[in-house]
Amino acid sequence: MKRRSSPRLEGYAVLVATGLVAALALRRPELAIVAAPFALLLVLGTTLARNPRIEIDFSLEASRSIEGAEVEGEITLRSDVAVDRLELLLVLPDDVEVLDGADVQAVRLAANEPRVLPIAVRSRRWGVYDFGEIQLRARDRLRVVVWEDSVRIPAELKVYPTPETLSR
């Protein structure tokens, strides 16, 4: 996963720098005292954040379906460290849609405990669909560091036409 700073980290850094420069320029130690908690958040957030290794398993109930029919599936997640917030974006082909809920979900993962997310999809047209990828964004507990990754889904769904479509 690629580690990068969150906008919160940049805001804290600007706030600390402004407070310390203002304390020196105005000779007011109170401004440095006000900036100190934000400096502490910066130090703790960047040093305590551990890179999560997230394992994803995506499975569908069936590999074949009829257009318009619902296909159940599940996404199984596991991480070696606790993840305070994990955002998932399921990138699907154009004619495949998620039925219950949105294609974006946010969950919290405990360390070394699998988390199963049920998902139901439907295809509007017949054809063979490759399920694309899942984009991940994980945040640490203080929301100072963000990790991003994209995982390819090795699932394929063959959707056959309905009898009404064939009789046209």
PDB file of C-alpha atoms in Angstrom:
ATOM      1  CA  MET A   1       0.000   0.000   0.000  1.00  0.00           C
ATOM      2  CA  LYS A   2       1.199   3.498  -0.784  1.00  0.00           C
ATOM      3  CA  ARG A   3       1.612   5.679   2.274  1.00  0.00           C
ATOM      4  CA  ARG A   4       0.807   9.367   1.996  1.00  0.00           C
ATOM      5  CA  SER A   5      -0.149  12.221   4.256  1.00  0.00           C
ATOM      6  CA  SER A   6      -3.728  13.218   4.829  1.00  0.00           C
ATOM      7  CA  PRO A   7      -4.934  16.811   4.546  1.00  0.00           C
ATOM      8  CA  ARG A   8      -5.161  16.790   8.334  1.00  0.00           C
ATOM      9  CA  LEU A   9      -1.384  16.245   8.584  1.00  0.00           C
ATOM     10  CA  GLU A  10      -0.681  19.174   6.304  1.00  0.00           C
ATOM     11  CA  GLY A  11      -3.067  21.389   8.283  1.00  0.00           C
ATOM     12  CA  TYR A  12      -1.416  20.452  11.585  1.00  0.00           C
ATOM     13  CA  ALA A  13       2.040  21.145  10.142  1.00  0.00           C
ATOM     14  CA  VAL A  14       0.998  24.588   8.912  1.00  0.00           C
ATOM     15  CA  LEU A  15      -0.637  25.352  12.260  1.00  0.00           C
ATOM     16  CA  VAL A  16       2.482  24.307  14.226  1.00  0.00           C
ATOM     17  CA  ALA A  17       4.831  26.257  11.948  1.00  0.00           C
ATOM     18  CA  THR A  18       2.652  29.361  12.105  1.00  0.00           C
ATOM     19  CA  GLY A  19       2.368  29.154  15.886  1.00  0.00           C
ATOM     20  CA  LEU A  20       6.095  28.721  16.438  1.00  0.00           C
ATOM     21  CA  VAL A  21       7.092  31.478  14.008  1.00  0.00           C
ATOM     22  CA  ALA A  22       4.513  33.819  15.553  1.00  0.00           C
ATOM     23  CA  ALA A  23       5.811  32.981  19.043  1.00  0.00           C
ATOM     24  CA  LEU A  24       9.348  33.908  17.982  1.00  0.00           C
ATOM     25  CA  ALA A  25       8.348  37.016  16.055  1.00  0.00           C
ATOM     26  CA  LEU A  26       5.980  38.402  18.665  1.00  0.00           C
ATOM     27  CA  ARG A  27       8.007  37.146  21.663  1.00  0.00           C
ATOM     28  CA  ARG A  28       4.900  35.496  23.081  1.00  0.00           C
ATOM     29  CA  PRO A  29       5.593  32.004  24.510  1.00  0.00           C
ATOM     30  CA  GLU A  30       1.846  31.390  24.813  1.00  0.00           C
ATOM     31  CA  LEU A  31       1.636  30.897  21.061  1.00  0.00           C
ATOM     32  CA  ALA A  32       4.217  28.111  21.245  1.00  0.00           C
ATOM     33  CA  ILE A  33       2.220  26.490  24.043  1.00  0.00           C
ATOM     34  CA  VAL A  34      -0.905  26.601  21.885  1.00  0.00           C
ATOM     35  CA  ALA A  35       0.967  24.961  18.975  1.00  0.00           C
ATOM     36  CA  ALA A  36       2.518  22.213  21.138  1.00  0.00           C
ATOM     37  CA  PRO A  37      -0.504  19.796  21.169  1.00  0.00           C
ATOM     38  CA  PHE A  38      -0.650  19.890  17.379  1.00  0.00           C
ATOM     39  CA  ALA A  39       3.074  19.161  17.190  1.00  0.00           C
ATOM     40  CA  LEU A  40       2.499  16.214  19.524  1.00  0.00           C
ATOM     41  CA  LEU A  41      -0.273  14.924  17.238  1.00  0.00           C
ATOM     42  CA  LEU A  42       2.092  15.173  14.274  1.00  0.00           C
ATOM     43  CA  VAL A  43       4.831  13.231  16.017  1.00  0.00           C
ATOM     44  CA  LEU A  44       2.513  10.546  17.407  1.00  0.00           C
ATOM     45  CA  GLY A  45       0.546  10.182  14.190  1.00  0.00           C
ATOM     46  CA  THR A  46       3.568   9.702  11.967  1.00  0.00           C
ATOM     47  CA  THR A  47       5.571   7.445  14.306  1.00  0.00           C
ATOM     48  CA  LEU A  48       2.800   5.170  15.612  1.00  0.00           C
ATOM     49  CA  ALA A  49       1.137   4.531  12.253  1.00  0.00           C
ATOM     50  CA  ARG A  50       1.895   1.002  11.042  1.00  0.00           C
ATOM     51  CA  ASN A  51       1.552  -0.048   7.430  1.00  0.00           C
ATOM     52  CA  PRO A  52      -1.429  -2.442   7.204  1.00  0.00           C
ATOM     53  CA  ARG A  53      -1.195  -5.540   5.035  1.00  0.00           C
ATOM     54  CA  ILE A  54      -4.754  -6.122   3.920  1.00  0.00           C
ATOM     55  CA  GLU A  55      -5.797  -9.421   2.356  1.00  0.00           C
ATOM     56  CA  ILE A  56      -8.897  -9.428   0.165  1.00  0.00           C
ATOM     57  CA  ASP A  57     -10.898 -12.379  -1.093  1.00  0.00           C
ATOM     58  CA  PHE A  58     -13.799 -11.768  -3.470  1.00  0.00           C
ATOM     59  CA  SER A  59     -16.178 -14.572  -4.359  1.00  0.00           C
ATOM     60  CA  LEU A  60     -19.464 -14.894  -6.199  1.00  0.00           C
ATOM     61  CA  GLU A  61     -22.168 -17.438  -5.442  1.00  0.00           C
ATOM     62  CA  ALA A  62     -22.381 -18.374  -9.114  1.00  0.00           C
ATOM     63  CA  SER A  63     -20.208 -17.824 -12.144  1.00  0.00           C
ATOM     64  CA  ARG A  64     -23.231 -17.864 -14.482  1.00  0.00           C
ATOM     65  CA  SER A  65     -26.469 -15.950 -14.413  1.00  0.00           C
ATOM     66  CA  ILE A  66     -29.370 -14.678 -16.513  1.00  0.00           C
ATOM     67  CA  GLU A  67     -29.622 -10.964 -17.267  1.00  0.00           C
ATOM     68  CA  GLY A  68     -31.551  -9.138 -14.551  1.00  0.00           C
ATOM     69  CA  ALA A  69     -31.008 -11.909 -11.986  1.00  0.00           C
ATOM     70  CA  GLU A  70     -29.392 -11.217  -8.630  1.00  0.00           C
ATOM     71  CA  VAL A  71     -26.031 -12.817  -7.866  1.00  0.00           C
ATOM     72  CA  GLU A  72     -24.861 -12.942  -4.261  1.00  0.00           C
ATOM     73  CA  GLY A  73     -21.219 -12.566  -3.356  1.00  0.00           C
ATOM     74  CA  GLU A  74     -18.952 -11.608  -0.515  1.00  0.00           C
ATOM     75  CA  ILE A  75     -15.795  -9.668   0.132  1.00  0.00           C
ATOM     76  CA  THR A  76     -13.600 -11.059   2.914  1.00  0.00           C
ATOM     77  CA  LEU A  77     -11.091  -8.675   4.480  1.00  0.00           C
ATOM     78  CA  ARG A  78      -8.262  -9.358   6.902  1.00  0.00           C
ATOM     79  CA  SER A  79      -5.488  -7.106   8.198  1.00  0.00           C
ATOM     80  CA  ASP A  80      -2.420  -7.792  10.315  1.00  0.00           C
ATOM     81  CA  VAL A  81      -2.953  -4.547  12.274  1.00  0.00           C
ATOM     82  CA  ALA A  82      -6.124  -2.811  13.375  1.00  0.00           C
ATOM     83  CA  VAL A  83      -7.431  -0.347  10.797  1.00  0.00           C
ATOM     84  CA  ASP A  84      -9.586   2.449  12.156  1.00  0.00           C
ATOM     85  CA  ARG A  85     -11.268   3.185   8.827  1.00  0.00           C
ATOM     86  CA  LEU A  86     -10.987   1.207   5.608  1.00  0.00           C
ATOM     87  CA  GLU A  87     -12.820   2.574   2.590  1.00  0.00           C
ATOM     88  CA  LEU A  88     -13.579   0.218  -0.299  1.00  0.00           C
ATOM     89  CA  LEU A  89     -14.642   1.198  -3.789  1.00  0.00           C
ATOM     90  CA  LEU A  90     -15.815  -1.676  -5.945  1.00  0.00           C
ATOM     91  CA  VAL A  91     -15.104  -0.777  -9.586  1.00  0.00           C
ATOM     92  CA  LEU A  92     -17.612  -2.697 -11.686  1.00  0.00           C
ATOM     93  CA  PRO A  93     -18.218  -2.952 -15.439  1.00  0.00           C
ATOM     94  CA  ASP A  94     -20.755  -0.508 -16.882  1.00  0.00           C
ATOM     95  CA  ASP A  95     -23.699  -2.920 -17.105  1.00  0.00           C
ATOM     96  CA  VAL A  96     -23.222  -4.467 -13.643  1.00  0.00           C
ATOM     97  CA  GLU A  97     -24.708  -2.743 -10.606  1.00  0.00           C
ATOM     98  CA  VAL A  98     -24.697  -3.271  -6.849  1.00  0.00           C
ATOM     99  CA  LEU A  99     -28.197  -3.948  -5.523  1.00  0.00           C
ATOM    100  CA  ASP A 100     -28.161  -3.493  -1.749  1.00  0.00           C
ATOM    101  CA  GLY A 101     -26.288  -0.368  -0.808  1.00  0.00           C
ATOM    102  CA  ALA A 102     -23.578   1.475  -2.637  1.00  0.00           C
ATOM    103  CA  ASP A 103     -20.392   0.340  -4.337  1.00  0.00           C
ATOM    104  CA  VAL A 104     -18.478   2.350  -1.703  1.00  0.00           C
ATOM    105  CA  GLN A 105     -18.259   1.048   1.859  1.00  0.00           C
ATOM    106  CA  ALA A 106     -16.335   2.031   4.978  1.00  0.00           C
ATOM    107  CA  VAL A 107     -15.513  -0.521   7.686  1.00  0.00           C
ATOM    108  CA  ARG A 108     -13.314  -0.909  10.745  1.00  0.00           C
ATOM    109  CA  LEU A 109     -11.001  -3.917  10.905  1.00  0.00           C
ATOM    110  CA  ALA A 110      -9.661  -5.582  14.025  1.00  0.00           C
ATOM    111  CA  ALA A 111      -6.209  -7.134  13.875  1.00  0.00           C
ATOM    112  CA  ASN A 112      -6.123 -10.662  12.410  1.00  0.00           C
ATOM    113  CA  GLU A 113      -9.917 -11.039  12.406  1.00  0.00           C
ATOM    114  CA  PRO A 114     -11.683 -11.645   9.101  1.00  0.00           C
ATOM    115  CA  ARG A 115     -14.532  -9.318   8.182  1.00  0.00           C
ATOM    116  CA  VAL A 116     -17.085 -10.509   5.627  1.00  0.00           C
ATOM    117  CA  LEU A 117     -19.082  -7.994   3.602  1.00  0.00           C
ATOM    118  CA  PRO A 118     -22.051  -9.426   1.679  1.00  0.00           C
ATOM    119  CA  ILE A 119     -22.707  -7.978  -1.742  1.00  0.00           C
ATOM    120  CA  ALA A 120     -25.435  -8.523  -4.330  1.00  0.00           C
ATOM    121  CA  VAL A 121     -24.954  -7.580  -7.984  1.00  0.00           C
ATOM    122  CA  ARG A 122     -27.134  -7.640 -11.078  1.00  0.00           C
ATOM    123  CA  SER A 123     -26.333  -7.371 -14.757  1.00  0.00           C
ATOM    124  CA  ARG A 124     -28.590  -5.309 -17.004  1.00  0.00           C
ATOM    125  CA  ARG A 125     -27.355  -6.945 -20.222  1.00  0.00           C
ATOM    126  CA  TRP A 126     -26.028 -10.331 -21.209  1.00  0.00           C
ATOM    127  CA  GLY A 127     -22.321 -10.869 -21.808  1.00  0.00           C
ATOM    128  CA  VAL A 128     -19.108 -11.863 -20.035  1.00  0.00           C
ATOM    129  CA  TYR A 129     -18.039  -9.450 -17.300  1.00  0.00           C
ATOM    130  CA  ASP A 130     -14.635  -9.183 -15.687  1.00  0.00           C
ATOM    131  CA  PHE A 131     -15.052  -7.666 -12.243  1.00  0.00           C
ATOM    132  CA  GLY A 132     -12.292  -5.066 -12.404  1.00  0.00           C
ATOM    133  CA  GLU A 133     -10.771  -4.016  -9.088  1.00  0.00           C
ATOM    134  CA  ILE A 134     -11.308  -2.897  -5.536  1.00  0.00           C
ATOM    135  CA  GLN A 135      -9.717   0.400  -4.540  1.00  0.00           C
ATOM    136  CA  LEU A 136      -8.727   0.654  -0.872  1.00  0.00           C
ATOM    137  CA  ARG A 137      -8.015   3.608   1.381  1.00  0.00           C
ATOM    138  CA  ALA A 138      -6.968   2.906   4.983  1.00  0.00           C
ATOM    139  CA  ARG A 139      -6.527   5.505   7.714  1.00  0.00           C
ATOM    140  CA  ASP A 140      -4.750   5.339  11.039  1.00  0.00           C
ATOM    141  CA  ARG A 141      -6.456   6.048  14.351  1.00  0.00           C
ATOM    142  CA  LEU A 142      -5.443   9.728  14.432  1.00  0.00           C
ATOM    143  CA  ARG A 143      -6.335  10.130  10.723  1.00  0.00           C
ATOM    144  CA  VAL A 144      -2.924  11.619   9.984  1.00  0.00           C
ATOM    145  CA  VAL A 145      -1.606   8.962   7.576  1.00  0.00           C
ATOM    146  CA  VAL A 146      -3.455   7.417   4.642  1.00  0.00           C
ATOM    147  CA  TRP A 147      -2.577   4.249   2.722  1.00  0.00           C
ATOM    148  CA  GLU A 148      -4.020   3.627  -0.738  1.00  0.00           C
ATOM    149  CA  ASP A 149      -3.995   0.540  -2.904  1.00  0.00           C
ATOM    150  CA  SER A 150      -5.836  -1.090  -5.779  1.00  0.00           C
ATOM    151  CA  VAL A 151      -6.469  -4.846  -5.886  1.00  0.00           C
ATOM    152  CA  ARG A 152      -7.450  -6.742  -9.026  1.00  0.00           C
ATOM    153  CA  ILE A 153     -10.478  -9.029  -8.647  1.00  0.00           C
ATOM    154  CA  PRO A 154     -10.025 -12.401 -10.371  1.00  0.00           C
ATOM    155  CA  ALA A 155     -13.785 -12.985 -10.769  1.00  0.00           C
ATOM    156  CA  GLU A 156     -15.723 -13.385 -13.981  1.00  0.00           C
ATOM    157  CA  LEU A 157     -19.498 -13.501 -14.447  1.00  0.00           C
ATOM    158  CA  LYS A 158     -21.121 -14.970 -17.544  1.00  0.00           C
ATOM    159  CA  VAL A 159     -24.590 -13.543 -18.047  1.00  0.00           C
ATOM    160  CA  TYR A 160     -26.916 -15.258 -20.498  1.00  0.00           C
ATOM    161  CA  PRO A 161     -29.845 -13.573 -22.244  1.00  0.00           C
ATOM    162  CA  THR A 162     -33.413 -14.167 -21.113  1.00  0.00           C
ATOM    163  CA  PRO A 163     -35.738 -16.193 -23.351  1.00  0.00           C
ATOM    164  CA  GLU A 164     -37.604 -12.984 -24.219  1.00  0.00           C
ATOM    165  CA  THR A 165     -34.362 -11.438 -25.540  1.00  0.00           C
ATOM    166  CA  LEU A 166     -33.672 -14.513 -27.687  1.00  0.00           C
ATOM    167  CA  SER A 167     -37.174 -14.578 -29.199  1.00  0.00           C
ATOM    168  CA  ARG A 168     -36.885 -11.025 -30.592  1.00  0.00           C
TER     169      ARG A 168
END
